XYZ file of C-alpha atoms in Angstrom:
616
model
C -9.870 0.959 -15.424
C -6.344 3.630 -14.809
C -3.778 4.335 -17.849
C -0.310 4.462 -16.720
C 0.959 7.789 -18.108
C 4.947 6.509 -18.596
C 4.910 5.142 -22.327
C 5.160 1.553 -21.443
C 3.177 -1.507 -23.448
C 0.254 -2.250 -20.805
C -0.421 -5.738 -22.730
C 3.664 -6.524 -21.027
C 3.102 -5.979 -17.765
C 0.241 -3.665 -15.446
C 0.434 -0.324 -14.094
C 1.017 -0.979 -10.782
C 4.213 -3.698 -11.985
C 5.695 -0.931 -14.326
C 5.864 1.949 -11.344
C 7.624 -0.807 -8.569
C 9.896 -1.751 -11.479
C 11.182 1.869 -12.004
C 11.606 2.643 -8.302
C 13.027 -1.056 -7.451
C 15.221 -0.970 -10.310
C 17.422 1.304 -12.417
C 20.164 2.197 -15.185
C 21.829 3.583 -12.330
C 22.498 2.442 -9.081
C 21.728 4.862 -6.072
C 22.998 3.914 -3.298
C 24.319 7.260 -2.348
C 21.720 9.439 -4.579
C 19.204 11.592 -2.860
C 15.746 10.735 -4.481
C 11.978 11.232 -3.145
C 9.626 9.238 -5.890
C 5.740 10.459 -5.774
C 3.082 9.104 -6.909
C 0.191 11.313 -9.002
C -3.275 10.036 -9.414
C -4.618 11.823 -12.703
C -8.915 11.269 -11.485
C -9.678 14.676 -14.421
C -10.330 17.960 -13.553
C -9.337 21.747 -14.543
C -5.972 20.765 -14.007
C -4.979 18.965 -16.884
C -7.440 19.770 -19.388
C -6.941 21.212 -22.896
C -8.684 24.420 -25.168
C -10.238 22.920 -28.178
C -10.488 24.266 -31.776
C -13.526 26.513 -30.094
C -11.404 27.980 -27.017
C -13.855 25.063 -24.705
C -11.874 23.427 -21.875
C -12.166 19.733 -22.114
C -10.575 16.491 -20.796
C -8.552 14.725 -23.851
C -7.082 10.957 -22.758
C -2.982 10.547 -22.659
C -2.440 14.023 -22.958
C -1.363 15.319 -20.187
C 2.196 13.545 -19.670
C 3.244 13.730 -22.626
C 2.735 17.813 -22.594
C 4.745 18.037 -19.109
C 7.393 15.726 -20.709
C 7.850 19.783 -23.140
C 8.120 21.863 -19.644
C 11.847 21.853 -18.659
C 10.719 22.917 -14.911
C 8.490 19.945 -15.061
C 10.799 17.761 -16.522
C 14.602 17.103 -16.416
C 15.132 15.180 -19.747
C 18.426 14.715 -19.520
C 18.372 13.746 -15.667
C 15.639 11.483 -16.479
C 17.265 9.379 -19.524
C 20.278 8.848 -17.648
C 18.983 7.806 -14.827
C 16.022 5.597 -16.322
C 16.062 5.634 -20.378
C 14.213 6.910 -22.657
C 10.736 5.040 -20.696
C 11.017 6.047 -17.822
C 9.117 8.339 -15.035
C 9.464 12.401 -14.761
C 11.887 13.944 -12.320
C 11.799 17.535 -11.522
C 14.821 19.778 -12.299
C 17.134 20.034 -9.507
C 18.100 23.168 -7.879
C 20.501 24.899 -5.131
C 18.382 24.625 -2.017
C 16.593 21.278 -3.045
C 17.487 18.221 -1.121
C 16.282 15.759 -2.940
C 15.726 14.914 -6.278
C 11.543 14.495 -6.970
C 11.358 11.702 -9.374
C 7.262 11.477 -10.320
C 4.754 8.255 -11.785
C 1.175 9.369 -13.301
C -1.112 7.538 -13.331
C -3.803 8.242 -15.810
C -7.877 7.347 -14.922
C -9.634 5.906 -17.322
C -12.104 7.982 -18.151
C -11.037 10.671 -16.258
C -13.667 12.689 -14.006
C -15.472 15.460 -13.938
C -15.474 15.741 -10.059
C -18.998 16.924 -9.311
C -19.580 13.227 -11.157
C -17.033 11.709 -7.851
C -18.947 9.081 -5.674
C -17.851 7.127 -3.284
C -16.704 4.161 -5.593
C -14.358 6.770 -6.976
C -12.692 7.440 -3.218
C -12.773 3.457 -3.024
C -10.844 3.351 -5.778
C -8.363 6.283 -5.442
C -7.640 4.678 -1.661
C -7.219 1.353 -3.095
C -4.203 2.026 -5.874
C -2.712 3.985 -2.465
C -3.115 0.868 -0.776
C -0.939 -0.956 -3.868
C 1.958 1.699 -4.275
C 2.650 2.486 -0.741
C 5.575 0.392 -0.200
C 7.226 1.847 -3.032
C 5.940 5.920 -2.922
C 7.321 8.191 -0.728
C 4.110 10.260 -0.698
C 0.919 10.357 -2.912
C -0.724 13.701 -5.120
C -4.500 13.411 -6.035
C -5.344 15.358 -9.586
C -9.052 16.379 -8.639
C -11.237 18.638 -9.412
C -12.624 21.164 -7.192
C -16.241 21.089 -7.015
C -15.580 18.203 -4.780
C -12.198 18.282 -3.877
C -13.281 18.420 0.063
C -15.474 15.493 0.261
C -13.106 13.184 -1.644
C -9.707 14.669 0.498
C -12.246 14.170 3.667
C -13.048 11.072 2.823
C -10.059 9.996 2.518
C -8.937 11.109 5.826
C -11.129 8.233 6.955
C -10.003 5.958 5.132
C -6.981 5.507 5.222
C -5.832 4.512 8.458
C -2.878 4.628 10.420
C -1.554 6.878 7.761
C 2.407 7.020 7.702
C 2.697 8.843 4.646
C 1.453 12.609 3.115
C -1.979 12.421 1.035
C -1.981 16.102 -1.364
C -4.873 16.493 -3.672
C -4.551 19.637 -5.244
C -6.031 20.865 -8.785
C -6.755 24.465 -9.954
C -9.417 27.156 -11.409
C -6.960 27.344 -15.146
C -5.525 24.276 -16.759
C -1.742 24.013 -16.138
C -0.895 24.715 -19.957
C -2.651 27.472 -20.289
C -0.148 30.939 -19.919
C -1.209 32.557 -17.129
C -2.372 29.409 -14.718
C -2.461 28.062 -10.918
C -2.340 24.807 -11.622
C 1.525 24.618 -12.342
C 2.286 26.065 -9.277
C -0.177 24.398 -6.964
C 1.234 21.032 -8.662
C 5.147 21.697 -8.944
C 4.282 22.783 -4.783
C 2.150 19.744 -3.841
C 5.169 17.994 -5.190
C 8.020 19.334 -3.223
C 6.300 19.199 -0.421
C 4.974 15.616 -0.767
C 8.793 14.660 -1.766
C 10.402 16.733 0.885
C 8.091 16.909 3.818
C 6.452 14.274 6.570
C 3.332 14.702 6.861
C 1.417 12.267 7.463
C -2.309 13.061 7.262
C -4.333 13.677 3.992
C -4.089 17.440 2.479
C -5.218 20.061 0.245
C -2.639 22.167 -1.449
C -4.120 25.344 -3.004
C -2.810 28.674 -3.886
C -0.070 28.818 -1.172
C -1.546 26.993 1.853
C -1.068 23.418 2.641
C -4.135 22.453 4.761
C -5.954 19.740 6.629
C -7.952 17.918 4.457
C -10.904 17.269 6.618
C -10.943 20.908 7.750
C -11.500 22.338 4.090
C -14.325 23.540 2.316
C -14.274 25.208 -1.460
C -15.086 29.068 -0.932
C -15.142 30.372 -4.863
C -16.172 29.419 -7.863
C -13.294 32.304 -9.515
C -10.475 32.582 -7.280
C -6.679 31.183 -7.051
C -7.749 31.023 -3.605
C -10.803 28.743 -3.786
C -10.030 26.997 -0.611
C -9.849 28.002 3.298
C -9.561 25.829 6.456
C -12.079 27.978 8.792
C -11.438 26.676 11.538
C -7.832 25.449 11.756
C -4.522 26.509 11.120
C -2.369 25.918 7.860
C 0.063 23.040 8.120
C 1.858 24.822 5.915
C 2.628 27.856 3.365
C 4.930 28.029 0.385
C 6.280 31.074 0.081
C 10.116 31.405 -0.935
C 10.424 28.565 1.489
C 8.232 26.222 2.828
C 7.330 26.710 6.080
C 5.699 24.404 7.979
C 4.083 24.104 10.950
C 4.597 21.256 12.796
C 2.547 21.667 15.794
C -0.469 21.379 13.960
C 0.011 17.624 12.526
C -2.024 14.913 13.828
C 0.051 11.741 13.860
C -1.579 8.909 14.564
C 0.054 7.182 17.898
C -1.344 3.633 17.803
C 1.272 0.395 17.344
C -0.922 -0.645 14.003
C 0.432 0.098 9.807
C -1.159 1.672 7.912
C -4.658 -0.354 6.802
C -7.280 1.198 4.289
C -11.120 1.177 5.286
C -12.763 0.367 1.571
C -16.314 -0.179 3.253
C -18.944 2.974 3.240
C -21.933 3.464 4.512
C -24.392 5.803 1.787
C -27.436 6.033 3.564
C -26.013 9.460 5.085
C -26.927 12.551 3.934
C -27.402 16.645 4.952
C -30.240 18.807 6.179
C -30.266 22.091 6.201
C -32.387 24.084 8.595
C -34.245 27.236 6.915
C -37.034 29.132 8.221
C -41.258 27.807 7.589
C -39.239 24.218 7.008
C -41.890 21.626 6.499
C -42.504 19.072 8.908
C -43.528 16.501 5.694
C -39.890 17.249 4.740
C -38.192 16.296 7.481
C -39.885 13.926 8.450
C -39.570 12.030 4.561
C -35.773 12.642 4.513
C -35.700 10.542 7.549
C -36.595 7.563 6.837
C -35.399 4.176 6.079
C -32.562 3.696 4.253
C -31.254 6.800 6.086
C -28.918 6.032 8.987
C -27.365 9.106 9.618
C -27.796 12.668 8.802
C -25.681 16.290 9.158
C -28.281 18.541 10.560
C -26.765 21.556 9.567
C -28.358 24.646 12.043
C -28.314 27.967 12.324
C -25.659 29.437 14.197
C -24.287 27.572 17.829
C -26.267 24.872 16.673
C -29.931 26.603 17.114
C -33.568 25.473 15.728
C -36.608 27.116 15.973
C -38.192 26.288 19.493
C -41.272 26.880 19.094
C -41.587 23.862 16.586
C -42.335 20.703 17.984
C -43.423 19.346 15.251
C -39.540 18.939 13.773
C -37.529 18.497 16.759
C -40.573 15.728 17.225
C -39.088 13.904 13.850
C -35.877 14.212 14.894
C -35.907 12.771 17.637
C -38.038 9.784 16.641
C -35.450 9.377 14.471
C -32.738 9.251 16.499
C -34.647 6.079 18.605
C -35.065 4.432 15.612
C -31.070 4.025 15.700
C -30.639 7.107 12.901
C -27.325 9.162 13.811
C -28.189 12.488 13.749
C -24.723 15.379 13.780
C -25.616 18.977 14.443
C -23.252 21.306 13.192
C -23.301 24.661 12.373
C -24.484 26.726 9.318
C -21.932 29.525 9.859
C -18.617 28.829 8.463
C -16.582 29.338 10.981
C -17.116 28.588 15.242
C -18.355 25.630 16.446
C -22.013 23.968 18.043
C -22.641 24.352 21.786
C -25.223 23.791 24.250
C -25.262 27.470 24.508
C -28.905 28.496 23.911
C -32.055 26.554 24.491
C -33.037 25.887 20.952
C -29.790 23.988 21.073
C -30.790 21.936 24.627
C -34.086 20.423 23.124
C -31.773 19.095 19.755
C -29.434 17.458 23.183
C -32.454 16.259 24.579
C -33.692 14.619 21.171
C -31.138 12.776 20.947
C -28.700 14.886 18.014
C -25.319 14.747 18.537
C -22.273 17.687 18.220
C -20.438 18.045 15.466
C -18.673 20.688 17.000
C -16.335 21.903 14.056
C -16.402 20.075 11.491
C -17.165 21.031 7.775
C -20.113 19.458 6.122
C -17.511 17.808 3.837
C -15.909 15.985 7.536
C -19.266 15.675 8.649
C -20.841 13.069 5.570
C -17.697 11.446 5.175
C -16.766 10.676 8.691
C -20.599 9.237 9.059
C -20.239 7.300 6.071
C -17.221 5.563 7.645
C -18.451 5.196 11.229
C -21.211 3.721 10.077
C -20.062 1.114 8.283
C -17.764 -0.434 11.040
C -19.798 -3.397 11.527
C -17.543 -4.276 14.452
C -18.515 -1.387 16.630
C -21.940 -0.829 18.350
C -24.278 1.561 18.715
C -22.898 3.397 21.537
C -19.518 3.182 20.227
C -20.364 4.710 16.845
C -21.681 7.631 18.918
C -18.760 8.510 21.045
C -16.377 7.613 17.652
C -18.084 10.782 15.834
C -18.134 12.510 18.446
C -13.313 11.588 18.771
C -11.338 13.242 17.235
C -10.281 10.459 15.033
C -8.056 12.363 12.089
C -8.061 15.778 13.180
C -11.229 17.113 11.652
C -12.974 18.234 14.797
C -11.682 20.591 18.147
C -13.477 18.892 21.675
C -13.213 20.709 24.799
C -10.279 22.122 25.332
C -7.315 22.535 22.562
C -4.007 19.876 23.501
C -2.140 22.002 26.877
C 1.846 23.376 26.244
C 3.602 24.511 28.243
C 2.719 28.553 29.578
C 5.757 29.266 28.787
C 7.243 27.631 25.690
C 10.896 26.142 26.200
C 12.256 27.417 22.541
C 10.657 30.641 23.323
C 11.923 31.239 26.791
C 15.435 30.554 25.042
C 14.604 32.800 22.638
C 14.096 35.474 24.808
C 17.206 35.581 26.685
C 19.212 35.907 22.961
C 16.557 37.971 22.041
C 15.965 36.187 19.051
C 12.718 38.365 17.386
C 12.220 37.228 13.948
C 10.447 34.206 13.216
C 12.827 32.690 10.708
C 15.518 32.979 13.641
C 12.724 31.698 15.940
C 11.802 28.146 13.712
C 15.743 28.138 13.176
C 16.399 27.932 17.464
C 13.971 25.122 17.659
C 14.933 23.054 14.536
C 18.452 23.081 16.775
C 17.349 23.105 20.113
C 14.430 20.236 20.272
C 15.914 17.420 18.008
C 18.919 18.269 19.819
C 17.584 17.603 23.536
C 14.780 14.163 21.730
C 17.775 12.914 21.132
C 19.511 13.387 24.698
C 16.777 12.251 25.972
C 17.121 8.508 23.956
C 20.429 8.120 24.489
C 20.473 8.457 28.346
C 16.494 6.525 27.791
C 14.304 8.992 30.066
C 11.108 8.662 28.814
C 9.824 11.458 31.361
C 12.175 13.871 30.019
C 10.082 12.504 26.094
C 7.024 13.393 27.618
C 7.995 16.772 28.732
C 10.070 17.954 25.464
C 6.399 16.845 24.037
C 3.925 19.051 26.435
C 7.163 22.218 25.508
C 6.145 21.531 21.625
C 8.810 19.168 20.421
C 7.377 17.164 17.533
C 8.558 14.128 18.106
C 9.363 13.121 14.546
C 11.814 16.560 14.036
C 14.791 16.212 12.006
C 18.239 17.228 13.057
C 20.681 18.795 10.689
C 21.679 15.543 9.236
C 17.868 14.720 8.744
C 17.843 12.038 11.873
C 15.195 11.832 14.508
C 14.651 10.148 17.494
C 13.124 7.391 16.389
C 16.628 7.174 14.616
C 19.262 7.190 17.342
C 16.297 5.113 19.584
C 16.949 2.308 16.794
C 20.476 2.699 17.191
C 20.308 2.274 20.750
C 18.082 -0.327 20.684
C 16.166 0.241 23.996
C 12.649 -1.477 22.737
C 10.825 0.469 25.179
C 11.462 3.835 24.067
C 11.343 2.975 20.404
C 7.694 1.802 21.817
C 7.288 4.853 23.724
C 8.346 7.337 20.587
C 5.961 4.938 18.343
C 2.782 5.867 20.948
C 3.700 9.654 20.665
C 3.776 9.641 16.917
C 6.805 9.162 15.700
C 7.566 8.748 11.913
C 8.774 5.326 11.074
C 9.223 6.364 6.721
C 11.532 9.747 7.102
C 14.703 9.054 5.704
C 17.586 11.088 7.075
C 20.448 12.155 4.495
C 21.897 9.337 4.249
C 18.475 7.761 2.967
C 18.299 5.105 6.028
C 14.924 4.863 7.968
C 14.284 4.068 11.314
C 14.183 0.350 10.297
C 17.708 0.559 8.581
C 18.913 1.291 11.574
C 17.506 -1.185 14.029
C 18.978 -3.600 10.298
C 22.206 -2.346 10.923
C 22.455 -3.177 14.437
C 20.498 -6.331 14.410
C 17.599 -5.206 16.607
C 15.763 -8.479 16.596
C 12.550 -6.156 18.602
C 12.912 -3.224 17.937
C 12.793 -4.558 14.027
C 9.438 -6.535 15.252
C 7.259 -3.263 16.083
C 8.950 -1.076 13.567
C 6.996 -4.062 10.733
C 3.737 -3.778 12.802
C 4.276 -0.108 12.945
C 4.320 -0.143 8.506
C 8.079 -0.101 8.787
C 9.669 -1.688 5.392
C 12.643 -1.372 3.454
C 13.009 0.624 0.674
C 15.424 1.408 -2.475
C 17.043 -0.346 -5.355
C 16.402 -3.865 -4.487
C 19.497 -5.259 -6.538
C 21.133 -3.155 -3.690
C 19.174 -5.263 -0.360
C 20.059 -8.183 -1.905
C 23.943 -6.664 -2.337
C 24.273 -5.743 1.278
C 22.660 -9.684 2.003
C 25.171 -11.349 -0.220
C 27.525 -9.865 2.485
C 26.440 -11.026 5.491
C 26.217 -14.289 3.440
C 29.874 -13.798 2.672
C 30.760 -13.236 6.183
C 28.547 -16.120 7.481
C 26.145 -13.500 9.374
C 23.884 -15.155 10.511
C 21.731 -12.354 12.762
C 22.429 -10.140 10.207
C 19.997 -12.018 7.022
C 17.815 -12.941 10.452
C 17.420 -9.021 10.573
C 16.788 -8.746 7.180
C 13.840 -11.338 7.654
C 11.803 -9.977 9.881
C 12.000 -6.804 7.836
C 10.397 -8.972 4.935
C 13.347 -8.782 2.846
C 13.262 -11.462 -0.185
C 15.930 -13.988 0.973
C 16.553 -15.009 -2.958
C 17.395 -11.832 -3.951
C 19.789 -11.453 -6.459
C 23.061 -8.499 -6.809
C 23.411 -7.127 -9.845
C 25.184 -9.946 -10.844
C 22.234 -12.149 -10.387
C 23.695 -13.511 -6.667
C 21.997 -14.331 -3.839
C 23.059 -14.840 -0.518
C 23.108 -18.393 -1.707
C 25.700 -18.572 -3.962
C 27.911 -16.688 -1.839
C 26.961 -19.051 0.961
C 27.813 -22.016 -1.614
C 30.810 -20.169 -2.523
C 32.668 -19.738 0.628
C 31.145 -22.672 2.330
C 28.705 -20.839 5.323
C 26.691 -24.003 6.145
C 25.178 -22.154 9.300
C 24.025 -19.603 5.982
C 22.830 -22.475 3.809
C 21.104 -24.613 6.815
C 18.832 -20.643 8.077
C 18.205 -20.057 3.917
C 17.444 -23.305 3.677
C 14.319 -23.017 6.546
C 12.529 -20.428 4.904
C 12.585 -22.267 1.433
C 14.796 -19.786 -0.027
C 15.132 -20.599 -4.797
C 18.190 -23.427 -4.318
C 17.897 -23.637 -8.488
C 18.549 -19.840 -9.003
C 21.110 -19.072 -12.035
C 23.498 -15.959 -11.868
C 24.052 -14.149 -14.872
C 27.861 -16.680 -15.388
C 24.092 -19.716 -15.618
C 25.938 -20.981 -12.385
C 23.507 -22.319 -9.401
C 25.009 -22.341 -6.127
C 25.156 -26.341 -6.272
C 27.692 -25.263 -8.839
C 29.696 -22.674 -6.910
C 29.832 -24.798 -4.061
C 31.769 -27.667 -6.162
C 33.301 -25.585 -8.690
C 35.767 -23.954 -5.113
C 35.368 -27.396 -3.657
C 32.821 -26.621 -0.980
C 32.251 -29.808 0.592
C 29.838 -29.025 3.367
C 28.045 -26.730 0.992
C 27.730 -29.316 -1.859
C 26.484 -31.851 0.008
C 23.513 -29.132 1.474
C 22.802 -28.265 -2.667
C 23.301 -30.972 -4.028
C 19.944 -31.672 -6.240
C 17.765 -34.563 -5.317
C 18.347 -38.000 -7.528
């Protein structure tokens, strides 16, 4: 059960409906206001706890947001009340260096859950909440206890298929509301990153580090740097500036829209090799209903070579169809078949987990085993395939020996990290955009091998996909999407690639963007107003563009009029016929209580009146 922490009447509307209404409708228009919307799922944990009269930390329901509203660096009261009224979400104060207003809603779970009590059902709950709100927010934050945070992050990374938006899990060692707290920095930094940076991954933020979620593990019970990514570089570092390493980002390269896989196989477990381990323990652990096991072995994947009894039990289990994945007990490194003891495991049917963490290996097993459409051979292959950036198999992705930006930097005698990053942010977007305009797929592929991030933005925040959607070449758009271009990025004018495709009426491109999960965003009345303009001018092609983008063709503008009202008012019969094909509301009333038929009669639009006349 969820509690919506935005001071609303839950008897009148559901929590999710309220959040959507906050975004789609507001007291002022948002056409020229650069805002990002973030959904915060407060599941529990130390971060939101409050000390009771005995000084003991306890979760207190319904207190989290009320206390946040008293923190001026977490809540801009003046802007919020002007923008949303007194019942609105929370808004971060704007600073000179911010590019967007950060608006965030908090959904508080009831009851609040200690992370040591987290189960697979809770992972499914979180995934479903993201699914229900996916089109209404630019990013998501999960406030979570630290004990099982890496398990939840790993599980979500697999469950959230074809993810196109950022999901950050964070927590703290000390509550936000204590005088000396890591929670405030973790939460605030997570909000800013989620609102401003295009990183379509499930991440963990802790200390000053943004890490890939399925690469993390908890390394300290007391340190403010409690999490580490032992086998993979950081995605970003929050210093004075937030420095994102875009080369490390794992982008989905399939032409599919976001999907939540909510079935997990619970018959999985971990077993750790230790000296003098008994055969009975191994045999008992491997008995049905177990279907998947993560075996934590010594060093690079070794087990005692003189324990044929253990090898025999492991081999018998794999022959029964149990998937056993071998990973190292070490915090860094990976397993290999370099030594004879590890070769025994391979011969017994045990597969390599490469450099996966225990959390990633276990949750991946639960995910892969739940895929009923995959046969056993496919499941074995998927466990050894890099699905979400969770493992490093074979050689790392190839980049040209002489990095293009590095070559230019040398010729310009640039040595500082900041100047180097600035050079890359100028060169790559310009070259990508030039390749798009010249319809040069070979050059696009070459630029990627030189280290270009295909979703990198130029000074106006526009990506190669924005340009391609204006140019209208379907093959280029398809190529960019297969290379991992993100369909959700907004430029400085709040335009997504879908916005550009609509305004240039590229219908086939709109279809493929929708197929990949693109959706309309922003104030519904503004979208309604644009469709009303199209109806006024008789632009059926533009209305078709909006229809392909899943717009509601009966959407009202700020005067309460729909496209059908304006088509009737201006006698646009072709528009009326088009709208009637899609069963728009024929008897809707504007703020002056007039229907489209009433307007047609009032201005003498005879043909329109005939089409709209109510049945006798």
